[in-house]
XYZ file of C-alpha atoms in Angstrom:
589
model
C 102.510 108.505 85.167
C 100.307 106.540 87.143
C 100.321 103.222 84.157
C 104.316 102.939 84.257
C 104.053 103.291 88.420
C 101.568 100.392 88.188
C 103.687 98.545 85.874
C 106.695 98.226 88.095
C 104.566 96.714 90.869
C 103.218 94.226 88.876
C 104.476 90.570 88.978
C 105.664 88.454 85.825
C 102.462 86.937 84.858
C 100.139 90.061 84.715
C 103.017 91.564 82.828
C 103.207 88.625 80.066
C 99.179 88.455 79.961
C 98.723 92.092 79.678
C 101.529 92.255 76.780
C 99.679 89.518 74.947
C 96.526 91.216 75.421
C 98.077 94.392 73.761
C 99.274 92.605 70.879
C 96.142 91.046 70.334
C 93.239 93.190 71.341
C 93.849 95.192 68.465
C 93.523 92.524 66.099
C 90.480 91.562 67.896
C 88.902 94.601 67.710
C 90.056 94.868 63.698
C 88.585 91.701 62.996
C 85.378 92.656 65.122
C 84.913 95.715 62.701
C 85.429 93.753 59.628
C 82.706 91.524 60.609
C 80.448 94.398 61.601
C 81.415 96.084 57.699
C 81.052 92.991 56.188
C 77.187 92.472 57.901
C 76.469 96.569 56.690
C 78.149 95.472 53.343
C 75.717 92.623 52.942
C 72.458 94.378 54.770
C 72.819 96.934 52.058
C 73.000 94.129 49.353
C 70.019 92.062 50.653
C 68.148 95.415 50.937
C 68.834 97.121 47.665
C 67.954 93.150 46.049
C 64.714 93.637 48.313
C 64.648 96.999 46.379
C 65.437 95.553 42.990
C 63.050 92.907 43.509
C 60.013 95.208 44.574
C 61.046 97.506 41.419
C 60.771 95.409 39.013
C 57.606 93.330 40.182
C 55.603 96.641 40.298
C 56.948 97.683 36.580
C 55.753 94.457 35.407
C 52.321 95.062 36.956
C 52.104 98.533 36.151
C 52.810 97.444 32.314
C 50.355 94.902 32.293
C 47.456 97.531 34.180
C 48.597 100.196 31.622
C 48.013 97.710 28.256
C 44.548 96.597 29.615
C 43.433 100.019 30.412
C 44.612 100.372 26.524
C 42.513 97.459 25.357
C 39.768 98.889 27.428
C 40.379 102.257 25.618
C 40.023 100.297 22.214
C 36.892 98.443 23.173
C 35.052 101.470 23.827
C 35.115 102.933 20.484
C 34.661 99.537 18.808
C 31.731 99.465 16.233
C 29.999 95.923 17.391
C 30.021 97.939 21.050
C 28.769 100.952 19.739
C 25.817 100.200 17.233
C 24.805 97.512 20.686
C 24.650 100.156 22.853
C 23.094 102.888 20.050
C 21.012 101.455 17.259
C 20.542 97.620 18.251
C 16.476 98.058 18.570
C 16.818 99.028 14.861
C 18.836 96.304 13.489
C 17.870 92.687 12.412
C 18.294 90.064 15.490
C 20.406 88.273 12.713
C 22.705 91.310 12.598
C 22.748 91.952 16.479
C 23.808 88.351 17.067
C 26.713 88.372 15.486
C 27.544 92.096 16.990
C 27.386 89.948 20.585
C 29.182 86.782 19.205
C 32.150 89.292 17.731
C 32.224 91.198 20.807
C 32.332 88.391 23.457
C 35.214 86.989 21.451
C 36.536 90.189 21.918
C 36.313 90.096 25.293
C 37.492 86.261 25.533
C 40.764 87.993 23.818
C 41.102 90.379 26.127
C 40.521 87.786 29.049
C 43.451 85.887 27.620
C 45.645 88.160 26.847
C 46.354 88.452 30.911
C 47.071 86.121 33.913
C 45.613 88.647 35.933
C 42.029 88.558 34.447
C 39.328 85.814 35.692
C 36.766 87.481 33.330
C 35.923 89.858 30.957
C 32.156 91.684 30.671
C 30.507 94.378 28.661
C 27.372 95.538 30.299
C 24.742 96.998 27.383
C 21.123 98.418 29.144
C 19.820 99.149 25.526
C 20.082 94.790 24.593
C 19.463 94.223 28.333
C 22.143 91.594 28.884
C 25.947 91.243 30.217
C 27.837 89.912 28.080
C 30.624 87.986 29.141
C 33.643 85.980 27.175
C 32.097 82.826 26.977
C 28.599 83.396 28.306
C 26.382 86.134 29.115
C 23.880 87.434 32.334
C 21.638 88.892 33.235
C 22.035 92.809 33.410
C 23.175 94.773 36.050
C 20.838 96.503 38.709
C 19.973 100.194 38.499
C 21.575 100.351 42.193
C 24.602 98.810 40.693
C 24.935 100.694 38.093
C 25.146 104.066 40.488
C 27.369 102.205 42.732
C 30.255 101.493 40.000
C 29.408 105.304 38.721
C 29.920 106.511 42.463
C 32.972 104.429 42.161
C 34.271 105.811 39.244
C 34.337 109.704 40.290
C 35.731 108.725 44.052
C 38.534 106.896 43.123
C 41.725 107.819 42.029
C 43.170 104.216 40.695
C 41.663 102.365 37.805
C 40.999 99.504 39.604
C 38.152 99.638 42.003
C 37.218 97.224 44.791
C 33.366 96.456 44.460
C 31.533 93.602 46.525
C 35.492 91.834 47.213
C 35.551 91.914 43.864
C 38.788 94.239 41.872
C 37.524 95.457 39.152
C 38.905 97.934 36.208
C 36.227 99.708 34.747
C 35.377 101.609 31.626
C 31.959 103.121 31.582
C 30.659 105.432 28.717
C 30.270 108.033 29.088
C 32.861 108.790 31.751
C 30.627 109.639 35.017
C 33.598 112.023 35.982
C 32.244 114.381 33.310
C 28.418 113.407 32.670
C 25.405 112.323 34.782
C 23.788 110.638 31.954
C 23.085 107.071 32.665
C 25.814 104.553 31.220
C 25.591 103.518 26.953
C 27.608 100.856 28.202
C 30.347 99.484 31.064
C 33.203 97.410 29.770
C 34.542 95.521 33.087
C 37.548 93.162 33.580
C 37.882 91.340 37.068
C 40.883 90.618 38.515
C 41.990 87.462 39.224
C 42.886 87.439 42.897
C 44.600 83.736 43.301
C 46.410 85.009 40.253
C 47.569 88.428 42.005
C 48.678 86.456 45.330
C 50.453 84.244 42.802
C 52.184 87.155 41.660
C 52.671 88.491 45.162
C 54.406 84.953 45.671
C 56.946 84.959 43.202
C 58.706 87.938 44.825
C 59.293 86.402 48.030
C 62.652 83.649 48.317
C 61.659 82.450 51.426
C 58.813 80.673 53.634
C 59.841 83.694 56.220
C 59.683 86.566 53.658
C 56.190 88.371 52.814
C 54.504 90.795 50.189
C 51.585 92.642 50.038
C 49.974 94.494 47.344
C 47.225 96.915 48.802
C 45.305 100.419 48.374
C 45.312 102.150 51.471
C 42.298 104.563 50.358
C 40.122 101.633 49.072
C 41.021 99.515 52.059
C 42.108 96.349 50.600
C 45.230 94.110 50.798
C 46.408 91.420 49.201
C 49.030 89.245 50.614
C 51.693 86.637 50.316
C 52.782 85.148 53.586
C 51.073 83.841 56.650
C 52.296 86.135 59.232
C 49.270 88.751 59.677
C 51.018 90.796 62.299
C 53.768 91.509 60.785
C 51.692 92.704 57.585
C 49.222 95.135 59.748
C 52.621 96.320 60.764
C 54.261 96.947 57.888
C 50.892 98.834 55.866
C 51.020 101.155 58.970
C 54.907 101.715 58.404
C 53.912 102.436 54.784
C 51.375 104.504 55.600
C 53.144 106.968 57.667
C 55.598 107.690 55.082
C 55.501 111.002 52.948
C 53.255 110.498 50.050
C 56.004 112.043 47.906
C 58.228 108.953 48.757
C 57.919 106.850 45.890
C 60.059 104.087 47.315
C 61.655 102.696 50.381
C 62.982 101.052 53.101
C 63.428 100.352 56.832
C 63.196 98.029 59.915
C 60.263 97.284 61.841
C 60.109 95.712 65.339
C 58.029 92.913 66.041
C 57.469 90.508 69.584
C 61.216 91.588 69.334
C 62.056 90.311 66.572
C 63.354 92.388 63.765
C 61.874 92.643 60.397
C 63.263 95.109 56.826
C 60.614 96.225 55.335
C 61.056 97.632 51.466
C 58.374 99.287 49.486
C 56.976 101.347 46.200
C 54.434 103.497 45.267
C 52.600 103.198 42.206
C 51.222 106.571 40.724
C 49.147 105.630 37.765
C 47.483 102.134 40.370
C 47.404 104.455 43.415
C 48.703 100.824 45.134
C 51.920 100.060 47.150
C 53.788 96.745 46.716
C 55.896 96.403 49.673
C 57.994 93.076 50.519
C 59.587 92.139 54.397
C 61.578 89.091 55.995
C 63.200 89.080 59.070
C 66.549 90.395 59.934
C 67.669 86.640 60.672
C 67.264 85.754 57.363
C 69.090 88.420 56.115
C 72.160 87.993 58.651
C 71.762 84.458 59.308
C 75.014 82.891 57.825
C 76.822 86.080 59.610
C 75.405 84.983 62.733
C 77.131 82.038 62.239
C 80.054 83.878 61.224
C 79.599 86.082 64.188
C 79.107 83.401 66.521
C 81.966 81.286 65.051
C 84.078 84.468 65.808
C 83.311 85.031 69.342
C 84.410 81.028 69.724
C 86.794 81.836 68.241
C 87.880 85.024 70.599
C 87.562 83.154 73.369
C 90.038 80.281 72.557
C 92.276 83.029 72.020
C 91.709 84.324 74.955
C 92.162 80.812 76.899
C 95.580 80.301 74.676
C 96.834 83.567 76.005
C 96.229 82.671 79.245
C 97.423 79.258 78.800
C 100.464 80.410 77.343
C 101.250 83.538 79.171
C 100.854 81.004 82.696
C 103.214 78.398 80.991
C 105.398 80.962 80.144
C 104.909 82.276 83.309
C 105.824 78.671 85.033
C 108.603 78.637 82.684
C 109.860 81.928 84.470
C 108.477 82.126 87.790
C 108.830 79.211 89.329
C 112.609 78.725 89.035
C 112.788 82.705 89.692
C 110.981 82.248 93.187
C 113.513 79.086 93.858
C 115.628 81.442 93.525
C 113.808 83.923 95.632
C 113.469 81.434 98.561
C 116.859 80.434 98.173
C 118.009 83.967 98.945
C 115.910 84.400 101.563
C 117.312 81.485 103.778
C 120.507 82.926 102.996
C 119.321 86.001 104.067
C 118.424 83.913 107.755
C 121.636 82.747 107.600
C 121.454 79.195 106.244
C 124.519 78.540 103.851
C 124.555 75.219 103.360
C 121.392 74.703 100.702
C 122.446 74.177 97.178
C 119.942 74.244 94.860
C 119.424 72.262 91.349
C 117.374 72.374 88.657
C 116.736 69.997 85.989
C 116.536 71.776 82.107
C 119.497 73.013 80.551
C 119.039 76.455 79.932
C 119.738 79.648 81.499
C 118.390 79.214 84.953
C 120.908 76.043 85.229
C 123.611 78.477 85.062
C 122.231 81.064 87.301
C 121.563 78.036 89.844
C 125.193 77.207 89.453
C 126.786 80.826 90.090
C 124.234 81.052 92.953
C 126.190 77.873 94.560
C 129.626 79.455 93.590
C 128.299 82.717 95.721
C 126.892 81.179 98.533
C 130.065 78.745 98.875
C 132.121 81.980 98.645
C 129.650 83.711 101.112
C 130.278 80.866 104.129
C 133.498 81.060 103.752
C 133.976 84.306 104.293
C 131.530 84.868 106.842
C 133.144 81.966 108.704
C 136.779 83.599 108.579
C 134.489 87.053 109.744
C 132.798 85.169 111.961
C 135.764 83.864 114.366
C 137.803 87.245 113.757
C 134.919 89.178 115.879
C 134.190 86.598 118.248
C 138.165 86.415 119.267
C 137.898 90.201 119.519
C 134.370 90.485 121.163
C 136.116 87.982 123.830
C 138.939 90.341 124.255
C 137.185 93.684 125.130
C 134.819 91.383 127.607
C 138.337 90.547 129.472
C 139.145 93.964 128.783
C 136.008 95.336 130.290
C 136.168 93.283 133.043
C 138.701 94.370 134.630
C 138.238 97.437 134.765
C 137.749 98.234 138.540
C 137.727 100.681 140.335
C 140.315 101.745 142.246
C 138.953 103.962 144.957
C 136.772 101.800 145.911
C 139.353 98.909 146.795
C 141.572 101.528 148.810
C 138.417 103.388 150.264
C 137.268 99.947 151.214
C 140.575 99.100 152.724
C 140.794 102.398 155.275
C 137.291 101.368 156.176
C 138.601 97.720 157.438
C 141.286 99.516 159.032
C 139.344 101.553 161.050
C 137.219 99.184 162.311
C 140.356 97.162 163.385
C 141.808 99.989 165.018
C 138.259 100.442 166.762
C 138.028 96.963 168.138
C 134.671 96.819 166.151
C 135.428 92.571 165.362
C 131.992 91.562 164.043
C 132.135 94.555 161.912
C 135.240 93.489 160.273
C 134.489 90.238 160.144
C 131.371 90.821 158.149
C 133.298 93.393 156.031
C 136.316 91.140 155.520
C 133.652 88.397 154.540
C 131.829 90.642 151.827
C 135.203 91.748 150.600
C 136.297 88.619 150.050
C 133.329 87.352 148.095
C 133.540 90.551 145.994
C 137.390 90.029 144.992
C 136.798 85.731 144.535
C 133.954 87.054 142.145
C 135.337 89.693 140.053
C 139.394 88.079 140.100
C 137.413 84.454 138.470
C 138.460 83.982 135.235
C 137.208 80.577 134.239
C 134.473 81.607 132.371
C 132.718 85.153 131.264
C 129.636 84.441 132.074
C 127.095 83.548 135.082
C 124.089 82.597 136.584
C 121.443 85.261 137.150
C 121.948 84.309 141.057
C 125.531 84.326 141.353
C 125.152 87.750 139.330
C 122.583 88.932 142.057
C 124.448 87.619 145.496
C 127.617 89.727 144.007
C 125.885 92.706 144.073
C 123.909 91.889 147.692
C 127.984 91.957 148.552
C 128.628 94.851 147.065
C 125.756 96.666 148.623
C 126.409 95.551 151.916
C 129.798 96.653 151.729
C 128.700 100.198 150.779
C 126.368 99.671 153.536
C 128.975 99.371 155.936
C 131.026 102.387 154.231
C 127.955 104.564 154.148
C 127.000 104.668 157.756
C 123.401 104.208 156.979
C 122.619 107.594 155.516
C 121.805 105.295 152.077
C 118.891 102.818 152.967
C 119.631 99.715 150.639
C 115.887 97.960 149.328
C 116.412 94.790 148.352
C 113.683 92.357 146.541
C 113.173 88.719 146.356
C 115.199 87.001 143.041
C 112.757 85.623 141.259
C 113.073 81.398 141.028
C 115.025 80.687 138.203
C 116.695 77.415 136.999
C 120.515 76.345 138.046
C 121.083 75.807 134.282
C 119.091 78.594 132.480
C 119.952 81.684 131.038
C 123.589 82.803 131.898
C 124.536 86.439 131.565
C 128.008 88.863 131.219
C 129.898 88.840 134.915
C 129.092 91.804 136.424
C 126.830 93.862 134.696
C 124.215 94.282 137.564
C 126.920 95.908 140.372
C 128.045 98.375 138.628
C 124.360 99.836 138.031
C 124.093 99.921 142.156
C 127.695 101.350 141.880
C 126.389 104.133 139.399
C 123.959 104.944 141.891
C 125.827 105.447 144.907
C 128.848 107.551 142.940
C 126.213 109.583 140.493
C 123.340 109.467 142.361
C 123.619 109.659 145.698
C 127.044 111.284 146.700
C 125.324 114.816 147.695
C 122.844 112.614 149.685
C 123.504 113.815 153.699
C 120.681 111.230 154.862
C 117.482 109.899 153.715
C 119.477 108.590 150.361
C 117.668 105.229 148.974
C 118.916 102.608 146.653
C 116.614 99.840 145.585
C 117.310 97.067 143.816
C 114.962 94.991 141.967
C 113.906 91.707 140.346
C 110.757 90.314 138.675
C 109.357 88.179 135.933
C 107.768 89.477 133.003
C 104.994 87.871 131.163
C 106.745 86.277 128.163
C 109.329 84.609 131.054
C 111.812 87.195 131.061
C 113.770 88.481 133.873
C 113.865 92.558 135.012
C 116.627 93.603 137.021
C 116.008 97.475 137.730
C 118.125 100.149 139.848
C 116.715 102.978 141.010
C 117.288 106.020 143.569
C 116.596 109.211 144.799
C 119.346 111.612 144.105
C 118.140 114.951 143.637
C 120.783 115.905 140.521
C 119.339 114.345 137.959
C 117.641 116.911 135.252
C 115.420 115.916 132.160
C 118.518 117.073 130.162
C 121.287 114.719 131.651
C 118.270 111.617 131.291
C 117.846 112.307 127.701
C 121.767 112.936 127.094
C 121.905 109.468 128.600
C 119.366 107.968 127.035
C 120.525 109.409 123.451
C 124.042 108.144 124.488
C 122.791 104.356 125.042
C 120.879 104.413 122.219
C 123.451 105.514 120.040
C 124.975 102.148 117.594
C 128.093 104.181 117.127
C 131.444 101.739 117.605
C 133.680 104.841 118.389
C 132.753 105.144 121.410
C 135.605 105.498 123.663
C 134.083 105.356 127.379
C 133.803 101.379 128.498
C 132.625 102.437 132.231
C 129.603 102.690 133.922
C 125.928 102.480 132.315
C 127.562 102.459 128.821
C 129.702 99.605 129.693
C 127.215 97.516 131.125
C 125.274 98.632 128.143
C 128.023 97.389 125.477
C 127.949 94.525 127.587
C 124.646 93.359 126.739
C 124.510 94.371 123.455
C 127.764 91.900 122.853
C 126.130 89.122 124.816
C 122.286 89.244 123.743
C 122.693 91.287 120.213
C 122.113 95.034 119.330
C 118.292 95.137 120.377
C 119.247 94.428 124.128
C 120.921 96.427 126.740
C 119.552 98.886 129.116
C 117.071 101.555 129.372
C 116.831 104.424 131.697
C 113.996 106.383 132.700
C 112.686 108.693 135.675
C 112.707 106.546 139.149
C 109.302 106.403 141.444
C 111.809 108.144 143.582
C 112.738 111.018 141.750
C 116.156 110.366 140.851
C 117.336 107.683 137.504
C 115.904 104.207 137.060
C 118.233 101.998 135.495
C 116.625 98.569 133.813
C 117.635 95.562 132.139
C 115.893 92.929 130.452
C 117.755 89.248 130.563
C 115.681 86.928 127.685
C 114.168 83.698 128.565
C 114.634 82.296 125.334
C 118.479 83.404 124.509
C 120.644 81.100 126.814
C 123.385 80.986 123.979
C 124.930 83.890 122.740
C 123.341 85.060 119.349
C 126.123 84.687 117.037
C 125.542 80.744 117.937
C-alpha cells in the first residue's frame, strides 16, 4: 500500500522516468543474463578444448612411450645383444664386430624411429664398451651401474631422471627381481628440446603454458615463460586426489586469474597439465561486456533525455497553467494566456480564457450586488440608536434647567449637540480615528454628567495619527463605552470605572480597548460572548451592541478583523479592537 501512496505524490517526471525504467530494466537485466550464459557457454567450450587438447597430446605421448618400451622389449632378447653380453670372449673378433655394427644400427633405428630420442645406447660389461647408434664409449662406472639399478626398483614410471638426463631403461636382468649384476642395459635418452617442442605445440597463445612433469622424481618440463604461474599450477595438481585422472579449475595469481586443465598418465606416472589466463579466454566478451555496459548507459541517458523532454512537453505548459490559476486564485482576471504549438494544450489555454472571461464577469455583477447591500445594512446599522438614552438625556437637561445649574447645561447642551451633529451626518460612512475618538470623549462626558460621578471615566492620550490615514466605520468605538455603562456597570452604587484606551502596536497598528469593573461578568457569559463573536454565521439576527460593532468591522476590514474580548485588569470585560495600518481602503477594493 505504501508504493501506490508514493505514487500519487509523485510529480510527472519521476512518474515518466520510473515507467521507462520498468519497461526497460527488465530487458536490461535479460540481456545482462544472456551475456553472463553466453561467457559460461563459451568458458565451458574453451575449457573442455583445453581438455581435448591436453587429451589427446598425452595419448600421443603415451603411444609413442608404450612402442619404445616395445622396441626396448625386442632388443633385449635380440641374438647380436645376447651372444655380446654371453659368449663374446669365445667368438672370433671378426664375428663380434659385426654383432656391434648390427646392433648399433639397431639402435640408430630405434633412435630414428622417434622425435623424442637424442640417442640410443646398449651398455655390455662382458665387451667393456657402450655402444651407441653411431659411435660407442667408454663403459659405464660400477657406481653407475648401482645408481640406474637403484633407479630401476624405486621408480614407478619407465622413464627415470638420472644426472638431468630422462632416461628409459631396460636392464637385464630386471633388478626388481635379481641382485645379479647387469648382462646388459639398453638405454634411450630423451630428447628434452624435443619434449618442450612437444609441450609447445599444445599451447595457442604467447599467454598460455604447459608443463609435463613427475612429481615423485621431481622434474618439470615446461612451455611458457611465466614460472609463477607454473609452481602454482604443479601445487594445484598436486593436491588433487590421485584417483583423478583428469581435470580442471582456476587458479589465482597477483590477482589475476588463470584455468588450469590437467591429466594423469598411469603407465608414465607424469601429468601434462596446460593454463592461460582467464582474459584470454573471455577477452572478446569483455569487449562484448564492456560494449554492453556503453551501451546501458546510453540507454539510460536516452531515458532520461526523453522522459525530461517528454516531461517539458507536459510540464511546462501544465505549470502555465498552474500559475495561471493561481493568480486567479489572488484575484487577477485579466491575464490571458497563449501558447504557441497546436495541440491539445492550445485548446485547454483557450477554454481557460473562455472561463476566466466568464469568471470576471460574474464576479463583477457579484461584486457590486454585495457592496450595494453591505452599504445598506451600514445605513441600517447606523441608525440604530438608542432611544433611552436620547429621552434619559433629555430629563437630565431639564433638570438642570429647572435647577438653575447654567454651566451644567451649557456643557451638557454642548456634548449633546456634538453627539447628534455626529451620529445624524450622513455624507460619508466612514471617519477618522480622531473624529471616531472625540465622539466618544462626548459621549462619556455626557454619561458623566448623567452618572453623578459614581462611574470614574479614564481616559488615555490618542495616539498621533495622520489627518489622511486609515479611516474606520462611524461609530464603532461609543457603543463599546455604551456596552459598558448599560452591561457593565448598571449595579455599580460607587467606585464603578470605565477606561478607555489607545496605543500603537509594533507593526503600526492602532488598539482601541474598553474595559471596566462590573462585578456580573462570569467565565460563562465571556466565553458565550466570545463563541458568539467568533461565530461566521450570516443568520444572525441581533445588529446591537458588541456584535454590531463586531459585524461592523468585519464588513469594513474583512472576516479576520473585528473585536476580541477578554477578562479586564479590573475584573469586569475588556473589549478590544485592532484598526490596520496598512488597510486604508476597504478590502473588496
Amino acid at each position: 500500500m505504501r508504493f501506490p501512496s508514493l505514487m500519487r505524490k509523485m510529480t510527472i517526471f519521476p512518474k515518466l522516468l520510473l515507467t521507462f525504467l520498468v519497461a526497460i530494466v527488465p530487458l536490461f537485466f535479460v540481456s545482462l543474463q544472456m551475456n553472463r550464459m553466453g561467457a559460461d557457454s563459451v568458458r565451458q567450450e574453451i575449457l573442455a578444448s583445453m581438455e581435448s587438447r591436453i587429451h589427446y597430446h598425452m595419448g600421443s605421448l603415451e603411444a609413442e612411450m608404450e612402442r619404445l618400451i616395445r622396441l626396448h622389449k625386442q632388443y633385449i632378447v635380440d641374438d647380436d645383444v645376447t651372444k655380446l653380453s654371453m659368449i663374446s670372449p669365445i667368438l672370433p673378433y671378426y664375428d663380434v664386430m659385426l654383432m656391434e655394427k648390427r646392433v648399433q644400427n639397431k639402435l640408430l633405428v630405434m633412435k630414428n624411429s622417434s622425435l623424442y630420442i637424442a640417442e640410443a645406447k646398449a651398455y655390455i660389461p662382458l665387451i667393456g664398451k657402450t655402444l651407441l647408434s653411431t659411435n660407442y664409449e667408454l663403459a659405464m662406472t660400477e657406481e653407475e651401474v648401482r645408481e640406474l639399478q637403484q633407479l630401476n626398483r624405486s621408480q614407478v614410471s619407465p622413464v627415470v631422471y638420472w644426472k638431468g638426463k630422462l632416461l628409459l631403461n631396460s636392464i637385464n636382468p630386471d633388478p626388481s627381481y635379481s641382485d645379479k649384476s647387469p648382462a646388459y642395459i639398453l638405454q634411450s635418452e630423451m630428447d628434452q628440446p624435443r619434449l618442450k617442442s612437444f609441450l609447445s605445440q599444445i599451447v595457442n597463445g604467447d599467454r598460455e603454458g604447459s608443463l609435463l612433469f613427475n612429481e615423485e622424481q621431481e622434474w618439470v618440463l615446461r612451455s611458457g615463460a611465466e614460472e609463477p604461474v607454473q609452481a602454482i599450477a604443479r601445487q594445484f595438481v598436486k593436491q588433487q586426489p590421485q584417483e583423478l585422472k583428469s581435470g580442471q579449475g582456476k587458479i589465482e595469481i597477483h590477482n589475476r586469474n588463470y584455468y588450469v586443465a590437467f591429466e594423469r598418465s598411469q603407465l608414465l606416472n607424469m601429468d601434462l597439465v596446460l593454463y592461460m589466463p582467464e582474459e584470454q579466454v573471455l577477452g572478446p566478451l569483455d569487449k562484448y561486456r564492456t560494449w554492453f555496459w556503453i551501451l546501458s548507459g546510453i540507454s539510460l541517458a536516452v531515458v532520461v533525455a526523453f522522459s525530461y523532454w517528454i516531461f517539458r512537453l507536459i510540464h511546462f505548459p501544465l505549470r502555465k497553467m498552474v500559475r495561471a490559476f493561481r493568480k486567479v486564485e489572488n484575484g487577477d482576471l485579466s491575464l490571458t494566456i497563449v501558447h504557441r504549438n497546436y495541440d491539445e494544450f492550445q485548446y485547454l489555454y483557450g477554454q481557460f480564457n473562455v472561463m476566466v472571461g466568464k469568471l470576471k464577469h460574474s464576479i463583477q455583477e457579484v461584486y457590486e450586488s454585495r457592496i450595494m447591500a453591505q452599504q445598506s445594512e451600514l445605513k441600517q446599522l447606523q441608525s440604530q440608536i438608542n432611544p433611552h438614552f436620547l429621552y434619559n438625556t433629555y430629563f437630565m437637561v431639564h433638570r438642570m434647567a429647572e435647577a438653575h445649574d447654567v454651566d451644567n447645561v451649557t456643557k451638557a447642551t454642548k456634548y449633546l449637540g456634538e453627539y447628534f451633529q455626529y451620529i445624524t451626518r450622513n455624507s460619508s460612512d466612514e471617519a477618522t480615528v480622531e473624529e471616531e475618538w472625540n465622539h466618544t470623549l462626548a459621549y462619556l462626558e455626557i454619561q458623566q454628567m448623567r452618572s453623578h460621578n459614581r462611574i470614574e471615566a479614564r481616559v488615555s492620550e490618542l495616539p498621533e495619527v495622520k489627518p489622511d490615514g486609515v479611516r474606520i466605520p462611524r461609530l464603532i468605538l461609543q457603543p463599546l463605552v455604551e456596552n459598558a455603562y448599560q452591561h457593565g456597570l448598571k449595579s455599580k452604587v460607587s467606585g464603578g470605572i470605565v477606561a478607555l484606551t489607545a496605543k500603537r502596536l509594533q507593526d503600526g497598528a492602532l488598539a482601541l480597548s474598553v474595559e471596566d469593573n462590573g462585578d456580573e461578568l462570569s467565565d460563562e457569559c465571556l466565553s458565550d460572548l466570545r463563541y458568539r463573536l467568533e461565530s461566521k454565521r450570516e443568520d444572525q439576527t441581533e445588529k446591537t451592541g458588541l456584535l454590531n460593532v463586531h459585524r461592523r468591522l468585519s464588513l469594513r476590514f474583512g472576516e479576520d478583523c473585528g473585536l476580541s474580548v477578554s477578562r479586564s485588569a479590573f475584573g469586569g470585560l475588556k473589549v478590544e479592537m485592532v484598526v490596520p495600518a496598512d488597510r486604508g481602503e476597504r478590502k473588496e477594493e
